[in-house]
Short mmCIF file of N, CA and C in Angstrom, two decimals:
data_model
loop_
_atom_site.label_atom_id
_atom_site.label_comp_id
_atom_site.label_asym_id
_atom_site.label_seq_id
_atom_site.Cartn_x
_atom_site.Cartn_y
_atom_site.Cartn_z
N MET K 9 0.85 -1.18 0.00
CA MET K 9 0.00 0.00 0.00
C MET K 9 0.88 1.22 0.00
N GLU K 10 0.42 2.24 -0.66
CA GLU K 10 1.20 3.44 -0.82
C GLU K 10 0.33 4.66 -0.53
N VAL K 11 0.93 5.65 0.11
CA VAL K 11 0.28 6.93 0.36
C VAL K 11 0.97 7.95 -0.53
N ILE K 12 0.20 8.73 -1.27
CA ILE K 12 0.76 9.70 -2.21
C ILE K 12 0.53 11.10 -1.66
N VAL K 13 1.57 11.95 -1.76
CA VAL K 13 1.44 13.35 -1.38
C VAL K 13 1.66 14.17 -2.64
N ILE K 14 0.64 14.95 -3.00
CA ILE K 14 0.67 15.77 -4.21
C ILE K 14 1.14 17.17 -3.83
N SER K 15 2.08 17.72 -4.59
CA SER K 15 2.59 19.05 -4.29
C SER K 15 1.52 20.12 -4.55
N SER K 16 1.66 21.24 -3.86
CA SER K 16 0.67 22.32 -4.00
C SER K 16 0.69 22.94 -5.39
N ASP K 17 1.80 22.79 -6.13
CA ASP K 17 1.87 23.37 -7.45
C ASP K 17 1.48 22.39 -8.56
N ALA K 18 0.88 21.27 -8.19
CA ALA K 18 0.38 20.31 -9.19
C ALA K 18 -0.90 20.86 -9.82
N PRO K 19 -1.22 20.40 -11.03
CA PRO K 19 -2.46 20.84 -11.68
C PRO K 19 -3.69 20.50 -10.85
N ALA K 20 -4.72 21.30 -10.96
CA ALA K 20 -5.97 21.12 -10.19
C ALA K 20 -6.57 19.74 -10.43
N ALA K 21 -6.49 19.21 -11.64
CA ALA K 21 -7.06 17.89 -11.94
C ALA K 21 -6.35 16.80 -11.14
N VAL K 22 -5.05 16.97 -10.90
CA VAL K 22 -4.31 15.99 -10.12
C VAL K 22 -4.70 16.11 -8.65
N LYS K 23 -4.80 17.34 -8.16
CA LYS K 23 -5.19 17.56 -6.76
C LYS K 23 -6.59 17.04 -6.46
N ALA K 24 -7.43 17.01 -7.46
CA ALA K 24 -8.82 16.55 -7.27
C ALA K 24 -8.89 15.06 -6.95
N THR K 25 -7.79 14.34 -7.08
CA THR K 25 -7.77 12.91 -6.79
C THR K 25 -7.54 12.63 -5.31
N ALA K 26 -7.49 13.67 -4.47
CA ALA K 26 -7.22 13.50 -3.04
C ALA K 26 -8.24 12.58 -2.40
N GLY K 27 -7.78 11.81 -1.43
CA GLY K 27 -8.65 10.88 -0.70
C GLY K 27 -7.91 10.38 0.52
N THR K 28 -8.33 9.24 1.03
CA THR K 28 -7.72 8.70 2.26
C THR K 28 -6.23 8.48 2.12
N TYR K 29 -5.79 7.95 0.99
CA TYR K 29 -4.37 7.64 0.80
C TYR K 29 -3.72 8.54 -0.24
N VAL K 30 -4.37 9.65 -0.57
CA VAL K 30 -3.79 10.66 -1.47
C VAL K 30 -4.01 12.01 -0.80
N LEU K 31 -2.92 12.62 -0.33
CA LEU K 31 -2.98 13.89 0.38
C LEU K 31 -2.42 15.01 -0.49
N VAL K 32 -2.90 16.22 -0.28
CA VAL K 32 -2.43 17.37 -1.06
C VAL K 32 -1.70 18.33 -0.12
N ALA K 33 -0.48 18.69 -0.47
CA ALA K 33 0.30 19.63 0.32
C ALA K 33 -0.27 21.04 0.17
N THR K 34 -0.01 21.87 1.16
CA THR K 34 -0.57 23.23 1.17
C THR K 34 0.34 24.27 0.55
N GLY K 35 1.64 23.97 0.49
CA GLY K 35 2.61 24.94 -0.01
C GLY K 35 3.22 25.78 1.09
N THR K 36 2.72 25.65 2.32
CA THR K 36 3.28 26.43 3.43
C THR K 36 4.01 25.52 4.41
N ASN K 37 3.31 24.59 5.05
CA ASN K 37 3.94 23.66 5.99
C ASN K 37 3.75 22.24 5.46
N ASP K 38 4.42 21.93 4.37
CA ASP K 38 4.24 20.64 3.72
C ASP K 38 4.80 19.48 4.54
N GLY K 39 5.72 19.79 5.47
CA GLY K 39 6.24 18.75 6.35
C GLY K 39 5.13 18.11 7.17
N ALA K 40 4.15 18.89 7.59
CA ALA K 40 3.03 18.36 8.37
C ALA K 40 2.21 17.37 7.54
N VAL K 41 1.99 17.67 6.27
CA VAL K 41 1.23 16.78 5.39
C VAL K 41 2.03 15.50 5.12
N ILE K 42 3.34 15.67 4.89
CA ILE K 42 4.20 14.49 4.67
C ILE K 42 4.23 13.62 5.93
N ASN K 43 4.30 14.25 7.11
CA ASN K 43 4.28 13.48 8.35
C ASN K 43 2.96 12.74 8.53
N ALA K 44 1.84 13.35 8.15
CA ALA K 44 0.54 12.67 8.22
C ALA K 44 0.54 11.45 7.29
N ALA K 45 1.15 11.59 6.11
CA ALA K 45 1.25 10.46 5.18
C ALA K 45 2.12 9.36 5.76
N ILE K 46 3.22 9.73 6.41
CA ILE K 46 4.10 8.75 7.04
C ILE K 46 3.35 8.01 8.15
N ASP K 47 2.54 8.72 8.92
CA ASP K 47 1.73 8.08 9.96
C ASP K 47 0.77 7.05 9.36
N LEU K 48 0.14 7.40 8.23
CA LEU K 48 -0.74 6.44 7.55
C LEU K 48 0.03 5.23 7.06
N ALA K 49 1.18 5.47 6.46
CA ALA K 49 1.99 4.37 5.90
C ALA K 49 2.57 3.48 7.00
N ALA K 50 2.94 4.05 8.13
CA ALA K 50 3.52 3.26 9.22
C ALA K 50 2.51 2.27 9.76
N ALA K 51 1.26 2.65 9.76
CA ALA K 51 0.21 1.76 10.28
C ALA K 51 -0.01 0.55 9.38
N LEU K 52 0.43 0.63 8.13
CA LEU K 52 0.22 -0.48 7.20
C LEU K 52 0.92 -1.74 7.67
N GLN K 53 2.08 -1.59 8.30
CA GLN K 53 2.81 -2.75 8.78
C GLN K 53 2.03 -3.46 9.88
N ALA K 54 1.48 -2.72 10.82
CA ALA K 54 0.75 -3.31 11.94
C ALA K 54 -0.56 -3.97 11.50
N ARG K 55 -1.18 -3.46 10.43
CA ARG K 55 -2.47 -4.01 10.00
C ARG K 55 -2.35 -5.34 9.28
N ASN K 56 -1.14 -5.70 8.87
CA ASN K 56 -0.97 -6.92 8.09
C ASN K 56 -0.67 -8.09 9.02
N ASP K 57 -1.66 -8.46 9.85
CA ASP K 57 -1.44 -9.51 10.85
C ASP K 57 -1.50 -10.92 10.27
N THR K 58 -1.80 -11.05 8.97
CA THR K 58 -1.80 -12.38 8.35
C THR K 58 -0.44 -12.74 7.77
N SER K 59 0.50 -11.81 7.80
CA SER K 59 1.85 -12.10 7.30
C SER K 59 2.57 -13.05 8.25
N PRO K 60 3.44 -13.89 7.71
CA PRO K 60 4.22 -14.76 8.59
C PRO K 60 5.20 -13.94 9.44
N ALA K 61 5.61 -14.50 10.56
CA ALA K 61 6.56 -13.80 11.44
C ALA K 61 7.81 -13.41 10.65
N GLY K 62 8.27 -12.19 10.84
CA GLY K 62 9.48 -11.71 10.17
C GLY K 62 9.24 -11.15 8.78
N ALA K 63 8.00 -11.15 8.31
CA ALA K 63 7.72 -10.63 6.97
C ALA K 63 8.00 -9.13 6.93
N ALA K 64 8.56 -8.67 5.84
CA ALA K 64 8.87 -7.24 5.69
C ALA K 64 7.74 -6.57 4.92
N GLN K 65 6.91 -5.85 5.63
CA GLN K 65 5.80 -5.11 5.03
C GLN K 65 6.11 -3.64 5.18
N LEU K 66 6.58 -3.00 4.13
CA LEU K 66 6.91 -1.59 4.19
C LEU K 66 5.75 -0.75 3.68
N GLY K 67 5.47 0.33 4.37
CA GLY K 67 4.54 1.33 3.86
C GLY K 67 5.35 2.32 3.03
N THR K 68 4.79 2.81 1.95
CA THR K 68 5.51 3.75 1.09
C THR K 68 4.78 5.07 1.03
N VAL K 69 5.54 6.16 1.15
CA VAL K 69 5.02 7.51 0.91
C VAL K 69 5.71 8.00 -0.35
N ARG K 70 4.90 8.27 -1.37
CA ARG K 70 5.45 8.73 -2.65
C ARG K 70 5.10 10.20 -2.83
N LEU K 71 6.15 11.03 -3.01
CA LEU K 71 5.95 12.45 -3.28
C LEU K 71 5.92 12.67 -4.78
N THR K 72 4.96 13.45 -5.26
CA THR K 72 4.91 13.75 -6.68
C THR K 72 6.01 14.75 -7.02
N GLY K 73 6.15 15.05 -8.27
CA GLY K 73 7.04 16.14 -8.67
C GLY K 73 6.49 17.46 -8.15
N GLY K 74 7.35 18.43 -8.02
CA GLY K 74 6.94 19.74 -7.53
C GLY K 74 7.71 20.12 -6.29
N ARG K 75 7.39 21.28 -5.75
CA ARG K 75 8.10 21.81 -4.58
C ARG K 75 7.30 21.56 -3.31
N PHE K 76 8.01 21.11 -2.28
CA PHE K 76 7.45 20.92 -0.96
C PHE K 76 8.22 21.83 0.00
N ASN K 77 7.53 22.79 0.61
CA ASN K 77 8.15 23.72 1.55
C ASN K 77 8.11 23.10 2.94
N ILE K 78 9.28 22.86 3.51
CA ILE K 78 9.42 22.16 4.78
C ILE K 78 9.78 23.17 5.87
N THR K 79 8.86 23.37 6.83
CA THR K 79 9.12 24.30 7.94
C THR K 79 9.43 23.57 9.24
N SER K 80 9.14 22.28 9.29
CA SER K 80 9.48 21.45 10.45
C SER K 80 9.95 20.10 9.90
N PRO K 81 10.73 19.36 10.68
CA PRO K 81 11.33 18.14 10.14
C PRO K 81 10.32 17.09 9.70
N ILE K 82 10.70 16.33 8.69
CA ILE K 82 9.97 15.14 8.27
C ILE K 82 10.43 14.04 9.22
N LEU K 83 9.47 13.42 9.91
CA LEU K 83 9.80 12.44 10.94
C LEU K 83 9.49 11.03 10.44
N MET K 84 10.55 10.29 10.14
CA MET K 84 10.41 8.93 9.61
C MET K 84 10.08 7.96 10.74
N ARG K 85 9.19 7.02 10.42
CA ARG K 85 8.77 6.00 11.38
C ARG K 85 9.15 4.62 10.85
N SER K 86 9.19 3.66 11.73
CA SER K 86 9.60 2.30 11.38
C SER K 86 8.79 1.75 10.21
N GLY K 87 9.49 1.08 9.31
CA GLY K 87 8.84 0.38 8.22
C GLY K 87 8.29 1.28 7.13
N VAL K 88 8.81 2.51 7.00
CA VAL K 88 8.30 3.43 5.99
C VAL K 88 9.40 3.79 4.99
N ARG K 89 9.03 3.78 3.73
CA ARG K 89 9.91 4.21 2.65
C ARG K 89 9.36 5.51 2.09
N LEU K 90 10.19 6.55 2.05
CA LEU K 90 9.83 7.86 1.48
C LEU K 90 10.54 7.99 0.16
N THR K 91 9.77 8.22 -0.89
CA THR K 91 10.36 8.31 -2.22
C THR K 91 9.77 9.49 -2.99
N GLY K 92 10.54 10.04 -3.90
CA GLY K 92 10.08 11.16 -4.71
C GLY K 92 10.13 10.82 -6.18
N ALA K 93 9.98 11.84 -7.00
CA ALA K 93 10.00 11.66 -8.46
C ALA K 93 11.34 12.15 -9.01
N GLY K 94 12.43 11.73 -8.39
CA GLY K 94 13.77 12.13 -8.85
C GLY K 94 13.98 13.63 -8.72
N TRP K 95 14.65 14.19 -9.71
CA TRP K 95 14.97 15.62 -9.66
C TRP K 95 13.73 16.49 -9.80
N LEU K 96 12.58 15.91 -10.12
CA LEU K 96 11.34 16.68 -10.23
C LEU K 96 10.74 17.02 -8.87
N THR K 97 11.19 16.33 -7.81
CA THR K 97 10.69 16.57 -6.47
C THR K 97 11.70 17.43 -5.72
N GLU K 98 11.25 18.56 -5.20
CA GLU K 98 12.13 19.47 -4.46
C GLU K 98 11.62 19.62 -3.03
N LEU K 99 12.49 19.28 -2.07
CA LEU K 99 12.21 19.54 -0.66
C LEU K 99 12.98 20.80 -0.31
N ARG K 100 12.27 21.87 0.00
CA ARG K 100 12.91 23.16 0.28
C ARG K 100 12.71 23.50 1.75
N ALA K 101 13.83 23.66 2.48
CA ALA K 101 13.76 24.06 3.89
C ALA K 101 13.40 25.54 3.96
N VAL K 102 12.27 25.84 4.57
CA VAL K 102 11.79 27.21 4.73
C VAL K 102 11.66 27.46 6.24
N ASN K 103 12.57 28.22 6.80
CA ASN K 103 12.58 28.50 8.24
C ASN K 103 12.59 27.23 9.08
N CYS K 104 13.17 26.17 8.58
CA CYS K 104 13.29 24.92 9.33
C CYS K 104 14.57 25.01 10.16
N THR K 105 14.41 25.13 11.47
CA THR K 105 15.57 25.33 12.34
C THR K 105 15.99 24.05 13.06
N ALA K 106 15.42 22.94 12.70
CA ALA K 106 15.75 21.66 13.34
C ALA K 106 17.15 21.22 12.92
N ALA K 107 17.69 20.23 13.62
CA ALA K 107 19.02 19.71 13.30
C ALA K 107 19.07 19.08 11.91
N GLY K 108 17.95 18.60 11.42
CA GLY K 108 17.89 17.99 10.10
C GLY K 108 16.51 18.14 9.51
N MET K 109 16.42 18.04 8.19
CA MET K 109 15.11 18.16 7.54
C MET K 109 14.39 16.81 7.56
N ILE K 110 15.14 15.70 7.53
CA ILE K 110 14.55 14.36 7.61
C ILE K 110 15.22 13.66 8.78
N MET K 111 14.40 13.25 9.76
CA MET K 111 14.92 12.67 10.99
C MET K 111 14.07 11.47 11.39
N LEU K 112 14.58 10.63 12.30
CA LEU K 112 13.78 9.57 12.87
C LEU K 112 12.80 10.18 13.86
N ALA K 113 11.58 9.67 13.90
CA ALA K 113 10.57 10.19 14.83
C ALA K 113 10.98 9.93 16.27
N SER K 114 11.64 8.80 16.53
CA SER K 114 12.12 8.48 17.87
C SER K 114 13.35 7.59 17.75
N ALA K 115 14.06 7.45 18.86
CA ALA K 115 15.27 6.62 18.86
C ALA K 115 14.94 5.15 18.57
N GLY K 116 13.70 4.73 18.81
CA GLY K 116 13.30 3.35 18.58
C GLY K 116 12.89 3.06 17.14
N ASP K 117 12.75 4.09 16.31
CA ASP K 117 12.35 3.85 14.92
C ASP K 117 13.53 3.30 14.13
N HIS K 118 13.23 2.42 13.20
CA HIS K 118 14.27 1.74 12.43
C HIS K 118 13.68 1.28 11.09
N MET K 119 14.52 0.69 10.27
CA MET K 119 14.09 0.12 8.99
C MET K 119 13.33 1.17 8.16
N VAL K 120 13.96 2.33 7.97
CA VAL K 120 13.38 3.37 7.13
C VAL K 120 14.22 3.50 5.87
N MET K 121 13.61 4.02 4.82
CA MET K 121 14.32 4.21 3.57
C MET K 121 13.89 5.55 2.96
N VAL K 122 14.87 6.34 2.54
CA VAL K 122 14.61 7.57 1.83
C VAL K 122 15.33 7.46 0.50
N GLU K 123 14.58 7.59 -0.60
CA GLU K 123 15.20 7.44 -1.91
C GLU K 123 14.54 8.34 -2.92
N LYS K 124 15.24 8.55 -4.01
CA LYS K 124 14.66 9.26 -5.14
C LYS K 124 14.39 8.24 -6.23
N CYS K 125 13.42 8.48 -7.03
CA CYS K 125 13.15 7.62 -8.18
C CYS K 125 13.35 8.45 -9.43
N GLY K 126 13.74 7.82 -10.48
CA GLY K 126 13.87 8.54 -11.74
C GLY K 126 15.25 8.84 -12.15
#
């Protein structure tokens, strides 16, 4: 299962596809929207109780192309993969004063992946 975050500068027709697993960024505090998507994706691992012990069930958050203005850190949670559309996806730190723009949500979080596609 994948959660998609659409940038605020995407065409209106693309934004109209928003739903439970498709979120639209606001263009101001996009880190909050990305974090909400990560929270949705992290729960995917726990819901798959029919998997055998040790099965790797990763939730994926896919960012569309476009600019995402990050004012607070993106907090990665266990079992989540964050991916973009290669050079078409821009994460721009806007008044983000945290130690990093992408961080673990807690010291206990693990098995995260951040990658670009394309």
